[in-house]
C-alpha cells in the first residue's frame, strides 16, 4: 500500500541490524512510532553522529573520535605489554577488571577460514606493523592473546602466536579455567580438564 | 573514556529499542560502524522520515502519511463491516489473507488491567465514535473483533462486545480452532476443546 512506504522503509532499515528479523523490526517500528518518537529521533541523531565521527585509532585500531585513542595516548599505561582482543566490547570487558595496565590492539574481527575470513581481512599485518613500530624507549616485552575461547578465537590466537615466534617476544594467552562463582557440576568437561592441567 | 562518548551514545540509543539489551546494542553498534555504515545512515534517514511523516489515520487510527489512510479511502472496500485489530501488523496479517474486504479499526494496543492500561489508554472512545459516525448511506452491519487470542486480547474483545451490546450491531469474533497444517498431537488442549465445541 502506497501510504505504508515510509513505514516499510523503516522496517527494512531496522532489519539490517544483526539479529533483527521482520517480526522484531515491525515491533521496533511500532514501538518507536507509537510510544517513543523522542527515542527514534535520538537514535537517528546518534547513528549519524557515530557514522560521521567514529573512526579507528591509528595505533590500536579500536573505535575512537581522535587520530590516536585516549588509551594509546595515556602516559600511565605500560607500553611494554600489548593485549590483543577481538572487539572494542572485549577491550571494555578487560578494562572493567581494572587488572590490566598495558596497551591494546583490537583486531575488529577474528579468523574464520570456514567463512572465508583470512589474515588480510582482519588486518593482521597492521598488528605486526604495530608490534614492529613499538616505542624505541620502551621496548615491547609481552603480547597477551586475549581472543575469545571459541574455535575462531583459538585459531586467531594460534596464527598470531606462530607469526610472532621469531620476534623474541613473550607471547601469552589468558588462562583457561573454572569461572569464579561456578559449581564444578555445571562446568563443561573441557574447561575442567584445562583447569586441571593448568592447576597452580 | 571520553573518546567513547559517541559510541556509548549510540549504544544507549539502540537500547531503547524493544527487546534490545546492552549486549545486543553493543553488537549492533559494532556491526554498523565496522561493516555497514551505509546501513546506519539509511536507518537514521528512515527513522527521521518516519517520525516526521507517519501519523494516525483519522478514521481507523492505523499508521499513515495522509489524513485518511488508503484503505479507508478505497471505494471498493465494504463499508458495512469493521474489523477491530490490535496493531498495524495484525491488520497487515489480515490483509495478506485476501479474505477480508471490509474496513478496519486499529486499537494500537490492548487492555491490560494488570499493567494499568485501561479503555482510555487504548482510545476505545475513538472506536465508539468511529462506529457512531459510520457512513449514513452504508450503515455499519457487523463488527469483527480480531484482537489476539491472549488474555489481554480476549479481555479487550469482551469489553468492546459489552459496550456495543445495545447498538443493534452484529458483533463477531474470529473462530478459534486448530491451525491449518498442524497435527492434533502438538496442539494445546484449550485449542482442541474450543475446536470441538465450535465444530461445524
mmCIF file of C-alpha atoms in Angstrom:
data_model
loop_
_atom_site.group_PDB
_atom_site.id
_atom_site.type_symbol
_atom_site.label_atom_id
_atom_site.label_comp_id
_atom_site.label_asym_id
_atom_site.label_seq_id
_atom_site.Cartn_x
_atom_site.Cartn_y
_atom_site.Cartn_z
ATOM 1 C CA UNK A 1 0.000 0.000 0.000
ATOM 2 C CA UNK A 2 1.388 3.353 -1.037
ATOM 3 C CA UNK A 3 0.857 5.058 2.308
ATOM 4 C CA UNK A 4 2.946 2.418 4.059
ATOM 5 C CA UNK A 5 6.103 3.161 2.073
ATOM 6 C CA UNK A 6 7.737 5.175 4.856
ATOM 7 C CA UNK A 7 6.825 2.576 7.479
ATOM 8 C CA UNK A 8 8.074 -0.275 5.262
ATOM 9 C CA UNK A 9 11.288 1.675 4.654
ATOM 10 C CA UNK A 10 11.826 1.943 8.405
ATOM 11 C CA UNK A 11 11.142 -1.785 8.886
ATOM 12 C CA UNK A 12 13.613 -2.647 6.091
ATOM 13 C CA UNK A 13 16.271 -0.391 7.599
ATOM 14 C CA UNK A 14 15.787 -1.940 11.062
ATOM 15 C CA UNK A 15 16.149 -5.427 9.558
ATOM 16 C CA UNK A 16 19.735 -4.643 8.618
ATOM 17 C CA UNK A 17 20.603 -4.674 12.315
ATOM 18 C CA UNK A 18 22.202 -8.005 13.303
ATOM 19 C CA UNK A 19 19.759 -10.427 14.941
ATOM 20 C CA UNK A 20 16.672 -8.493 13.825
ATOM 21 C CA UNK A 21 14.147 -10.335 11.655
ATOM 22 C CA UNK A 22 10.982 -8.987 10.097
ATOM 23 C CA UNK A 23 8.842 -9.567 13.227
ATOM 24 C CA UNK A 24 11.292 -7.796 15.532
ATOM 25 C CA UNK A 25 11.681 -4.957 13.030
ATOM 26 C CA UNK A 26 7.889 -4.498 12.879
ATOM 27 C CA UNK A 27 7.704 -4.498 16.679
ATOM 28 C CA UNK A 28 10.524 -1.954 16.902
ATOM 29 C CA UNK A 29 8.972 0.356 14.297
ATOM 30 C CA UNK A 30 5.586 0.121 16.008
ATOM 31 C CA UNK A 31 7.097 0.819 19.426
ATOM 32 C CA UNK A 32 9.072 3.833 18.225
ATOM 33 C CA UNK A 33 6.194 5.417 16.294
ATOM 34 C CA UNK A 34 3.528 4.677 18.882
ATOM 35 C CA UNK A 35 5.365 5.108 22.171
ATOM 36 C CA UNK A 36 8.805 6.641 21.702
ATOM 37 C CA UNK A 37 9.196 9.143 18.852
ATOM 38 C CA UNK A 38 11.690 11.012 21.004
ATOM 39 C CA UNK A 39 13.768 7.782 21.187
ATOM 40 C CA UNK A 40 13.543 7.399 17.399
ATOM 41 C CA UNK A 41 14.867 10.937 16.869
ATOM 42 C CA UNK A 42 17.617 10.319 19.397
ATOM 43 C CA UNK A 43 18.610 7.085 17.661
ATOM 44 C CA UNK A 44 18.679 8.818 14.258
ATOM 45 C CA UNK A 45 20.953 11.513 15.699
ATOM 46 C CA UNK A 46 23.210 9.013 17.461
ATOM 47 C CA UNK A 47 23.607 6.966 14.272
ATOM 48 C CA UNK A 48 24.523 9.990 12.177
ATOM 49 C CA UNK A 49 26.929 11.312 14.784
ATOM 50 C CA UNK A 50 28.634 7.935 15.176
ATOM 51 C CA UNK A 51 28.989 7.327 11.432
ATOM 52 C CA UNK A 52 30.368 10.841 10.945
ATOM 53 C CA UNK A 53 32.787 10.863 13.851
ATOM 54 C CA UNK A 54 33.835 7.382 14.907
ATOM 55 C CA UNK A 55 36.957 6.047 13.187
ATOM 56 C CA UNK A 56 39.783 3.677 14.019
ATOM 57 C CA UNK A 57 42.700 4.560 16.280
ATOM 58 C CA UNK A 58 45.840 4.697 14.138
ATOM 59 C CA UNK A 59 47.753 2.719 16.760
ATOM 60 C CA UNK A 60 45.418 0.100 18.280
ATOM 61 C CA UNK A 61 42.627 0.166 15.696
ATOM 62 C CA UNK A 62 39.819 0.483 18.284
ATOM 63 C CA UNK A 63 36.917 2.882 17.700
ATOM 64 C CA UNK A 64 37.749 6.476 18.591
ATOM 65 C CA UNK A 65 36.945 10.004 17.520
ATOM 66 C CA UNK A 66 40.586 11.054 17.522
ATOM 67 C CA UNK A 67 43.647 10.147 15.448
ATOM 68 C CA UNK A 68 45.008 8.210 18.438
ATOM 69 C CA UNK A 69 42.625 6.915 21.144
ATOM 70 C CA UNK A 70 42.820 8.017 24.769
ATOM 71 C CA UNK A 71 44.180 4.654 25.948
ATOM 72 C CA UNK A 72 47.086 4.731 23.472
ATOM 73 C CA UNK A 73 47.793 8.363 24.486
ATOM 74 C CA UNK A 74 47.619 7.704 28.232
ATOM 75 C CA UNK A 75 51.176 8.169 29.648
ATOM 76 C CA UNK A 76 50.315 5.991 32.661
ATOM 77 C CA UNK A 77 49.779 2.834 30.571
ATOM 78 C CA UNK A 78 52.548 0.242 30.485
ATOM 79 C CA UNK A 79 53.922 0.397 26.920
ATOM 80 C CA UNK A 80 55.832 -2.864 27.253
ATOM 81 C CA UNK A 81 52.695 -5.059 27.145
ATOM 82 C CA UNK A 82 50.183 -5.342 24.302
ATOM 83 C CA UNK A 83 46.875 -7.167 24.742
ATOM 84 C CA UNK A 84 45.236 -8.435 21.525
ATOM 85 C CA UNK A 85 41.408 -8.606 21.642
ATOM 86 C CA UNK A 86 38.763 -9.247 19.001
ATOM 87 C CA UNK A 87 36.410 -6.296 19.541
ATOM 88 C CA UNK A 88 36.024 -2.993 21.437
ATOM 89 C CA UNK A 89 33.487 -4.809 23.666
ATOM 90 C CA UNK A 90 36.185 -7.327 24.654
ATOM 91 C CA UNK A 91 38.551 -4.421 25.311
ATOM 92 C CA UNK A 92 35.898 -2.799 27.526
ATOM 93 C CA UNK A 93 35.498 -6.099 29.436
ATOM 94 C CA UNK A 94 39.278 -6.210 30.060
ATOM 95 C CA UNK A 95 39.241 -2.567 31.197
ATOM 96 C CA UNK A 96 36.394 -3.193 33.650
ATOM 97 C CA UNK A 97 38.542 -5.739 35.504
ATOM 98 C CA UNK A 98 40.967 -2.936 36.421
ATOM 99 C CA UNK A 99 43.664 -5.656 36.369
ATOM 100 C CA UNK A 100 45.370 -4.617 33.127
ATOM 101 C CA UNK A 101 47.504 -1.508 32.706
ATOM 102 C CA UNK A 102 49.146 -2.151 29.319
ATOM 103 C CA UNK A 103 48.081 -1.209 25.811
ATOM 104 C CA UNK A 104 45.711 -2.953 23.393
ATOM 105 C CA UNK A 105 45.414 -3.983 19.808
ATOM 106 C CA UNK A 106 41.821 -4.502 18.645
ATOM 107 C CA UNK A 107 41.547 -6.912 15.700
ATOM 108 C CA UNK A 108 37.941 -5.898 14.882
ATOM 109 C CA UNK A 109 37.264 -9.488 13.930
ATOM 110 C CA UNK A 110 38.636 -12.992 14.097
ATOM 111 C CA UNK A 111 39.977 -15.506 11.622
ATOM 112 C CA UNK A 112 37.209 -17.703 10.313
ATOM 113 C CA UNK A 113 38.533 -19.886 7.468
ATOM 114 C CA UNK A 114 35.134 -21.562 7.040
ATOM 115 C CA UNK A 115 33.535 -18.161 6.347
ATOM 116 C CA UNK A 116 36.436 -17.087 4.142
ATOM 117 C CA UNK A 117 37.807 -14.576 6.686
ATOM 118 C CA UNK A 118 41.587 -14.717 6.374
ATOM 119 C CA UNK A 119 44.539 -12.852 7.980
ATOM 120 C CA UNK A 120 44.237 -10.000 5.479
ATOM 121 C CA UNK A 121 40.531 -9.432 6.241
ATOM 122 C CA UNK A 122 41.135 -8.798 9.921
ATOM 123 C CA UNK A 123 44.284 -6.795 9.251
ATOM 124 C CA UNK A 124 46.862 -8.963 10.990
ATOM 125 C CA UNK A 125 49.518 -7.049 9.004
ATOM 126 C CA UNK A 126 48.514 -3.930 10.940
ATOM 127 C CA UNK A 127 49.098 -5.815 14.188
ATOM 128 C CA UNK A 128 52.583 -6.909 13.080
ATOM 129 C CA UNK A 129 53.381 -3.345 11.913
ATOM 130 C CA UNK A 130 52.212 -2.039 15.285
ATOM 131 C CA UNK A 131 54.493 -4.527 17.053
ATOM 132 C CA UNK A 132 57.490 -3.632 14.859
ATOM 133 C CA UNK A 133 56.882 0.108 15.326
ATOM 134 C CA UNK A 134 56.861 -0.079 19.119
ATOM 135 C CA UNK A 135 58.232 2.849 21.132
ATOM 136 C CA UNK A 136 62.062 2.556 20.971
ATOM 137 C CA UNK A 137 62.366 3.881 24.532
ATOM 138 C CA UNK A 138 60.048 1.225 25.993
ATOM 139 C CA UNK A 139 60.566 -1.989 24.042
ATOM 140 C CA UNK A 140 57.616 -4.332 23.732
ATOM 141 C CA UNK A 141 58.147 -7.249 26.084
ATOM 142 C CA UNK A 142 54.935 -9.264 26.067
ATOM 143 C CA UNK A 143 51.932 -9.890 23.793
ATOM 144 C CA UNK A 144 48.848 -11.200 25.622
ATOM 145 C CA UNK A 145 46.480 -13.001 23.243
ATOM 146 C CA UNK A 146 43.012 -12.357 24.681
ATOM 147 C CA UNK A 147 40.924 -13.530 21.733
ATOM 148 C CA UNK A 148 37.829 -15.495 22.699
ATOM 149 C CA UNK A 149 37.958 -19.156 23.679
ATOM 150 C CA UNK A 150 35.916 -20.186 20.657
ATOM 151 C CA UNK A 151 37.178 -22.192 17.689
ATOM 152 C CA UNK A 152 37.746 -18.973 15.683
ATOM 153 C CA UNK A 153 39.330 -17.132 18.608
ATOM 154 C CA UNK A 154 41.693 -20.037 19.295
ATOM 155 C CA UNK A 155 42.639 -20.227 15.605
ATOM 156 C CA UNK A 156 43.319 -16.492 15.557
ATOM 157 C CA UNK A 157 45.496 -16.739 18.671
ATOM 158 C CA UNK A 158 47.370 -19.697 17.193
ATOM 159 C CA UNK A 159 48.079 -17.938 13.888
ATOM 160 C CA UNK A 160 49.307 -14.784 15.665
ATOM 161 C CA UNK A 161 51.496 -16.816 18.030
ATOM 162 C CA UNK A 162 53.066 -18.656 15.080
ATOM 163 C CA UNK A 163 53.770 -15.418 13.215
ATOM 164 C CA UNK A 164 55.414 -13.857 16.290
ATOM 165 C CA UNK A 165 57.568 -16.904 17.081
ATOM 166 C CA UNK A 166 60.851 -15.442 15.802
ATOM 167 C CA UNK A 167 60.433 -11.899 17.147
ATOM 168 C CA UNK A 168 61.861 -12.640 20.603
ATOM 169 C CA UNK A 169 58.696 -11.559 22.421
ATOM 170 C CA UNK A 170 56.925 -13.344 25.233
ATOM 171 C CA UNK A 171 53.535 -14.417 23.804
ATOM 172 C CA UNK A 172 50.964 -15.455 26.408
ATOM 173 C CA UNK A 173 47.313 -16.473 26.384
ATOM 174 C CA UNK A 174 44.640 -15.762 29.033
ATOM 175 C CA UNK A 175 44.344 -18.716 31.424
ATOM 176 C CA UNK A 176 41.572 -21.188 30.796
ATOM 177 C CA UNK A 177 39.820 -22.435 33.916
ATOM 178 C CA UNK A 178 36.714 -22.653 36.022
ATOM 179 C CA UNK A 179 34.810 -19.320 36.135
ATOM 180 C CA UNK A 180 34.629 -17.631 39.548
ATOM 181 C CA UNK A 181 31.371 -18.412 41.365
ATOM 182 C CA UNK A 182 30.558 -21.508 39.334
ATOM 183 C CA UNK A 183 29.901 -25.013 40.631
ATOM 184 C CA UNK A 184 32.016 -27.782 39.116
ATOM 185 C CA UNK A 185 28.897 -29.850 38.476
ATOM 186 C CA UNK A 186 27.737 -27.308 35.890
ATOM 187 C CA UNK A 187 31.086 -26.562 34.225
ATOM 188 C CA UNK A 188 31.792 -28.304 30.911
ATOM 189 C CA UNK A 189 34.332 -31.132 30.862
ATOM 190 C CA UNK A 190 36.824 -29.390 28.550
ATOM 191 C CA UNK A 191 37.066 -26.450 30.941
ATOM 192 C CA UNK A 192 37.592 -28.718 33.968
ATOM 193 C CA UNK A 193 40.248 -30.699 32.079
ATOM 194 C CA UNK A 194 42.107 -27.474 31.194
ATOM 195 C CA UNK A 195 41.799 -26.168 34.751
ATOM 196 C CA UNK A 196 43.272 -29.431 35.999
ATOM 197 C CA UNK A 197 46.233 -29.337 33.604
ATOM 198 C CA UNK A 198 46.900 -25.646 34.352
ATOM 199 C CA UNK A 199 46.438 -26.045 38.141
ATOM 200 C CA UNK A 200 48.674 -23.885 40.324
ATOM 201 C CA UNK B 1 36.522 7.113 28.422
ATOM 202 C CA UNK B 2 35.955 10.466 26.782
ATOM 203 C CA UNK B 3 36.557 9.243 23.238
ATOM 204 C CA UNK B 4 33.863 6.619 23.595
ATOM 205 C CA UNK B 5 31.109 9.141 24.269
ATOM 206 C CA UNK B 6 29.681 8.979 20.744
ATOM 207 C CA UNK B 7 29.836 5.186 20.699
ATOM 208 C CA UNK B 8 28.231 4.957 24.147
ATOM 209 C CA UNK B 9 25.527 7.380 22.987
ATOM 210 C CA UNK B 10 24.754 5.100 20.050
ATOM 211 C CA UNK B 11 24.635 2.024 22.305
ATOM 212 C CA UNK B 12 22.283 3.834 24.726
ATOM 213 C CA UNK B 13 20.022 4.915 21.865
ATOM 214 C CA UNK B 14 19.886 1.355 20.463
ATOM 215 C CA UNK B 15 18.961 0.013 23.912
ATOM 216 C CA UNK B 16 15.688 1.926 23.756
ATOM 217 C CA UNK B 17 14.534 -0.449 21.032
ATOM 218 C CA UNK B 18 12.229 -3.139 22.461
ATOM 219 C CA UNK B 19 13.980 -6.447 23.136
ATOM 220 C CA UNK B 20 17.479 -4.949 22.874
ATOM 221 C CA UNK B 21 19.747 -5.247 25.919
ATOM 222 C CA UNK B 22 23.239 -3.881 26.386
ATOM 223 C CA UNK B 23 24.958 -6.858 24.697
ATOM 224 C CA UNK B 24 22.739 -6.701 21.598
ATOM 225 C CA UNK B 25 23.139 -2.925 21.444
ATOM 226 C CA UNK B 26 26.942 -3.265 21.544
ATOM 227 C CA UNK B 27 26.818 -5.911 18.813
ATOM 228 C CA UNK B 28 24.550 -3.702 16.673
ATOM 229 C CA UNK B 29 26.749 -0.617 17.107
ATOM 230 C CA UNK B 30 29.874 -2.632 16.314
ATOM 231 C CA UNK B 31 28.278 -4.175 13.238
ATOM 232 C CA UNK B 32 27.049 -0.847 11.867
ATOM 233 C CA UNK B 33 30.342 1.004 12.425
ATOM 234 C CA UNK B 34 32.584 -1.826 11.280
ATOM 235 C CA UNK B 35 30.609 -3.405 8.451
ATOM 236 C CA UNK B 36 27.586 -1.314 7.452
ATOM 237 C CA UNK B 37 27.947 2.465 7.773
ATOM 238 C CA UNK B 38 25.710 2.802 4.745
ATOM 239 C CA UNK B 39 23.018 0.828 6.644
ATOM 240 C CA UNK B 40 23.468 3.122 9.654
ATOM 241 C CA UNK B 41 22.929 6.222 7.517
ATOM 242 C CA UNK B 42 19.911 4.620 5.890
ATOM 243 C CA UNK B 43 18.431 3.730 9.274
ATOM 244 C CA UNK B 44 18.992 7.292 10.537
ATOM 245 C CA UNK B 45 17.193 8.652 7.477
ATOM 246 C CA UNK B 46 14.333 6.142 7.723
ATOM 247 C CA UNK B 47 13.801 6.978 11.411
ATOM 248 C CA UNK B 48 13.689 10.724 10.786
ATOM 249 C CA UNK B 49 11.395 10.346 7.798
ATOM 250 C CA UNK B 50 9.023 8.050 9.687
ATOM 251 C CA UNK B 51 8.858 10.268 12.784
ATOM 252 C CA UNK B 52 8.266 13.347 10.632
ATOM 253 C CA UNK B 53 5.664 11.848 8.311
ATOM 254 C CA UNK B 54 3.853 8.903 9.853
ATOM 255 C CA UNK B 55 0.690 9.783 11.771
ATOM 256 C CA UNK B 56 -2.619 8.138 12.601
ATOM 257 C CA UNK B 57 -5.482 7.780 10.123
ATOM 258 C CA UNK B 58 -8.328 9.990 11.346
ATOM 259 C CA UNK B 59 -10.831 7.204 10.660
ATOM 260 C CA UNK B 60 -9.195 3.855 11.535
ATOM 261 C CA UNK B 61 -6.233 5.117 13.581
ATOM 262 C CA UNK B 62 -3.652 2.977 11.708
ATOM 263 C CA UNK B 63 -0.302 4.466 10.691
ATOM 264 C CA UNK B 64 -0.463 6.544 7.528
ATOM 265 C CA UNK B 65 1.142 9.581 5.950
ATOM 266 C CA UNK B 66 -2.211 11.057 4.947
ATOM 267 C CA UNK B 67 -5.201 12.455 6.837
ATOM 268 C CA UNK B 68 -7.187 9.323 5.878
ATOM 269 C CA UNK B 69 -5.355 6.077 5.013
ATOM 270 C CA UNK B 70 -5.628 4.400 1.604
ATOM 271 C CA UNK B 71 -7.731 1.515 2.957
ATOM 272 C CA UNK B 72 -10.342 3.854 4.471
ATOM 273 C CA UNK B 73 -10.406 5.866 1.195
ATOM 274 C CA UNK B 74 -10.670 2.788 -1.055
ATOM 275 C CA UNK B 75 -14.168 2.861 -2.658
ATOM 276 C CA UNK B 76 -14.023 -0.922 -3.270
ATOM 277 C CA UNK B 77 -13.950 -1.798 0.440
ATOM 278 C CA UNK B 78 -17.160 -2.978 2.077
ATOM 279 C CA UNK B 79 -18.164 -0.136 4.424
ATOM 280 C CA UNK B 80 -20.712 -2.239 6.297
ATOM 281 C CA UNK B 81 -18.093 -4.341 8.123
ATOM 282 C CA UNK B 82 -15.467 -3.101 10.579
ATOM 283 C CA UNK B 83 -12.646 -5.365 11.777
ATOM 284 C CA UNK B 84 -11.029 -4.372 15.091
ATOM 285 C CA UNK B 85 -7.342 -5.348 15.421
ATOM 286 C CA UNK B 86 -4.670 -4.517 17.971
ATOM 287 C CA UNK B 87 -1.815 -3.324 15.730
ATOM 288 C CA UNK B 88 -0.937 -2.403 12.123
ATOM 289 C CA UNK B 89 0.987 -5.727 11.951
ATOM 290 C CA UNK B 90 -2.234 -7.600 12.758
ATOM 291 C CA UNK B 91 -4.021 -5.551 10.100
ATOM 292 C CA UNK B 92 -1.291 -6.479 7.596
ATOM 293 C CA UNK B 93 -1.738 -10.177 8.509
ATOM 294 C CA UNK B 94 -5.493 -9.904 7.853
ATOM 295 C CA UNK B 95 -4.827 -8.159 4.526
ATOM 296 C CA UNK B 96 -2.393 -10.864 3.420
ATOM 297 C CA UNK B 97 -5.176 -13.469 3.675
ATOM 298 C CA UNK B 98 -7.044 -11.647 0.895
ATOM 299 C CA UNK B 99 -10.204 -12.956 2.579
ATOM 300 C CA UNK B 100 -11.388 -9.664 4.080
ATOM 301 C CA UNK B 101 -12.787 -6.774 2.074
ATOM 302 C CA UNK B 102 -14.242 -4.557 4.814
ATOM 303 C CA UNK B 103 -12.711 -1.689 6.813
ATOM 304 C CA UNK B 104 -10.534 -1.727 9.919
ATOM 305 C CA UNK B 105 -10.141 -0.045 13.235
ATOM 306 C CA UNK B 106 -6.658 -0.353 14.723
ATOM 307 C CA UNK B 107 -6.624 -0.062 18.518
ATOM 308 C CA UNK B 108 -2.826 0.474 18.688
ATOM 309 C CA UNK B 109 -2.797 -1.537 21.893
ATOM 310 C CA UNK B 110 -4.855 -3.801 24.100
ATOM 311 C CA UNK B 111 -6.467 -3.587 27.506
ATOM 312 C CA UNK B 112 -4.093 -4.800 30.182
ATOM 313 C CA UNK B 113 -5.559 -4.078 33.616
ATOM 314 C CA UNK B 114 -2.543 -5.648 35.369
ATOM 315 C CA UNK B 115 -0.237 -3.128 33.645
ATOM 316 C CA UNK B 116 -2.671 -0.272 34.269
ATOM 317 C CA UNK B 117 -3.721 0.005 30.608
ATOM 318 C CA UNK B 118 -7.420 0.892 30.636
ATOM 319 C CA UNK B 119 -10.060 1.707 27.967
ATOM 320 C CA UNK B 120 -8.969 5.344 27.862
ATOM 321 C CA UNK B 121 -5.311 4.454 27.188
ATOM 322 C CA UNK B 122 -6.087 2.493 24.050
ATOM 323 C CA UNK B 123 -8.682 5.001 22.886
ATOM 324 C CA UNK B 124 -11.796 2.828 22.934
ATOM 325 C CA UNK B 125 -13.814 6.074 22.847
ATOM 326 C CA UNK B 126 -12.379 6.705 19.388
ATOM 327 C CA UNK B 127 -13.623 3.283 18.284
ATOM 328 C CA UNK B 128 -17.141 4.010 19.574
ATOM 329 C CA UNK B 129 -17.113 7.456 17.907
ATOM 330 C CA UNK B 130 -15.996 5.801 14.666
ATOM 331 C CA UNK B 131 -18.879 3.325 14.924
ATOM 332 C CA UNK B 132 -21.421 6.060 15.663
ATOM 333 C CA UNK B 133 -20.122 8.240 12.804
ATOM 334 C CA UNK B 134 -20.472 5.499 10.199
ATOM 335 C CA UNK B 135 -21.398 6.436 6.624
ATOM 336 C CA UNK B 136 -25.190 7.148 6.649
ATOM 337 C CA UNK B 137 -25.514 5.690 3.135
ATOM 338 C CA UNK B 138 -23.895 2.367 4.088
ATOM 339 C CA UNK B 139 -24.896 1.555 7.674
ATOM 340 C CA UNK B 140 -22.462 -0.483 9.725
ATOM 341 C CA UNK B 141 -23.787 -4.018 9.976
ATOM 342 C CA UNK B 142 -21.048 -6.077 11.639
ATOM 343 C CA UNK B 143 -18.055 -5.576 13.925
ATOM 344 C CA UNK B 144 -15.456 -8.376 13.749
ATOM 345 C CA UNK B 145 -13.311 -8.486 16.883
ATOM 346 C CA UNK B 146 -9.921 -9.740 15.689
ATOM 347 C CA UNK B 147 -7.878 -8.944 18.784
ATOM 348 C CA UNK B 148 -5.321 -11.616 19.672
ATOM 349 C CA UNK B 149 -6.276 -14.819 21.476
ATOM 350 C CA UNK B 150 -4.229 -13.879 24.523
ATOM 351 C CA UNK B 151 -5.599 -12.973 27.953
ATOM 352 C CA UNK B 152 -5.349 -9.240 27.138
ATOM 353 C CA UNK B 153 -6.755 -9.636 23.636
ATOM 354 C CA UNK B 154 -9.717 -11.659 24.956
ATOM 355 C CA UNK B 155 -10.360 -9.053 27.676
ATOM 356 C CA UNK B 156 -10.251 -6.283 25.085
ATOM 357 C CA UNK B 157 -12.701 -8.160 22.833
ATOM 358 C CA UNK B 158 -15.015 -8.811 25.795
ATOM 359 C CA UNK B 159 -15.064 -5.161 26.916
ATOM 360 C CA UNK B 160 -15.762 -3.936 23.360
ATOM 361 C CA UNK B 161 -18.510 -6.530 22.890
ATOM 362 C CA UNK B 162 -20.158 -5.460 26.172
ATOM 363 C CA UNK B 163 -20.035 -1.778 25.227
ATOM 364 C CA UNK B 164 -21.585 -2.462 21.818
ATOM 365 C CA UNK B 165 -24.381 -4.683 23.187
ATOM 366 C CA UNK B 166 -27.177 -2.118 22.832
ATOM 367 C CA UNK B 167 -26.171 -0.647 19.446
ATOM 368 C CA UNK B 168 -28.019 -3.250 17.364
ATOM 369 C CA UNK B 169 -24.880 -4.404 15.563
ATOM 370 C CA UNK B 170 -23.731 -7.935 14.884
ATOM 371 C CA UNK B 171 -20.535 -8.411 16.926
ATOM 372 C CA UNK B 172 -18.440 -11.448 15.953
ATOM 373 C CA UNK B 173 -15.083 -12.900 16.938
ATOM 374 C CA UNK B 174 -12.570 -14.767 14.752
ATOM 375 C CA UNK B 175 -13.084 -18.538 15.097
ATOM 376 C CA UNK B 176 -10.838 -20.402 17.478
ATOM 377 C CA UNK B 177 -9.644 -23.763 16.244
ATOM 378 C CA UNK B 178 -6.830 -25.999 15.116
ATOM 379 C CA UNK B 179 -4.309 -24.150 12.884
ATOM 380 C CA UNK B 180 -4.090 -25.363 9.269
ATOM 381 C CA UNK B 181 -1.237 -27.822 8.765
ATOM 382 C CA UNK B 182 -0.886 -28.740 12.434
ATOM 383 C CA UNK B 183 -1.036 -32.214 13.961
ATOM 384 C CA UNK B 184 -3.520 -32.658 16.798
ATOM 385 C CA UNK B 185 -0.835 -34.295 18.930
ATOM 386 C CA UNK B 186 1.039 -30.980 19.110
ATOM 387 C CA UNK B 187 -1.942 -28.637 19.524
ATOM 388 C CA UNK B 188 -2.670 -27.406 23.060
ATOM 389 C CA UNK B 189 -5.704 -28.801 24.864
ATOM 390 C CA UNK B 190 -7.596 -25.498 25.120
ATOM 391 C CA UNK B 191 -7.457 -25.060 21.354
ATOM 392 C CA UNK B 192 -8.692 -28.622 20.721
ATOM 393 C CA UNK B 193 -11.509 -28.152 23.249
ATOM 394 C CA UNK B 194 -12.601 -24.916 21.521
ATOM 395 C CA UNK B 195 -12.371 -26.539 18.075
ATOM 396 C CA UNK B 196 -14.558 -29.378 19.344
ATOM 397 C CA UNK B 197 -17.228 -27.059 20.775
ATOM 398 C CA UNK B 198 -17.222 -24.857 17.624
ATOM 399 C CA UNK B 199 -17.199 -27.856 15.240
ATOM 400 C CA UNK B 200 -19.159 -27.432 12.007
#
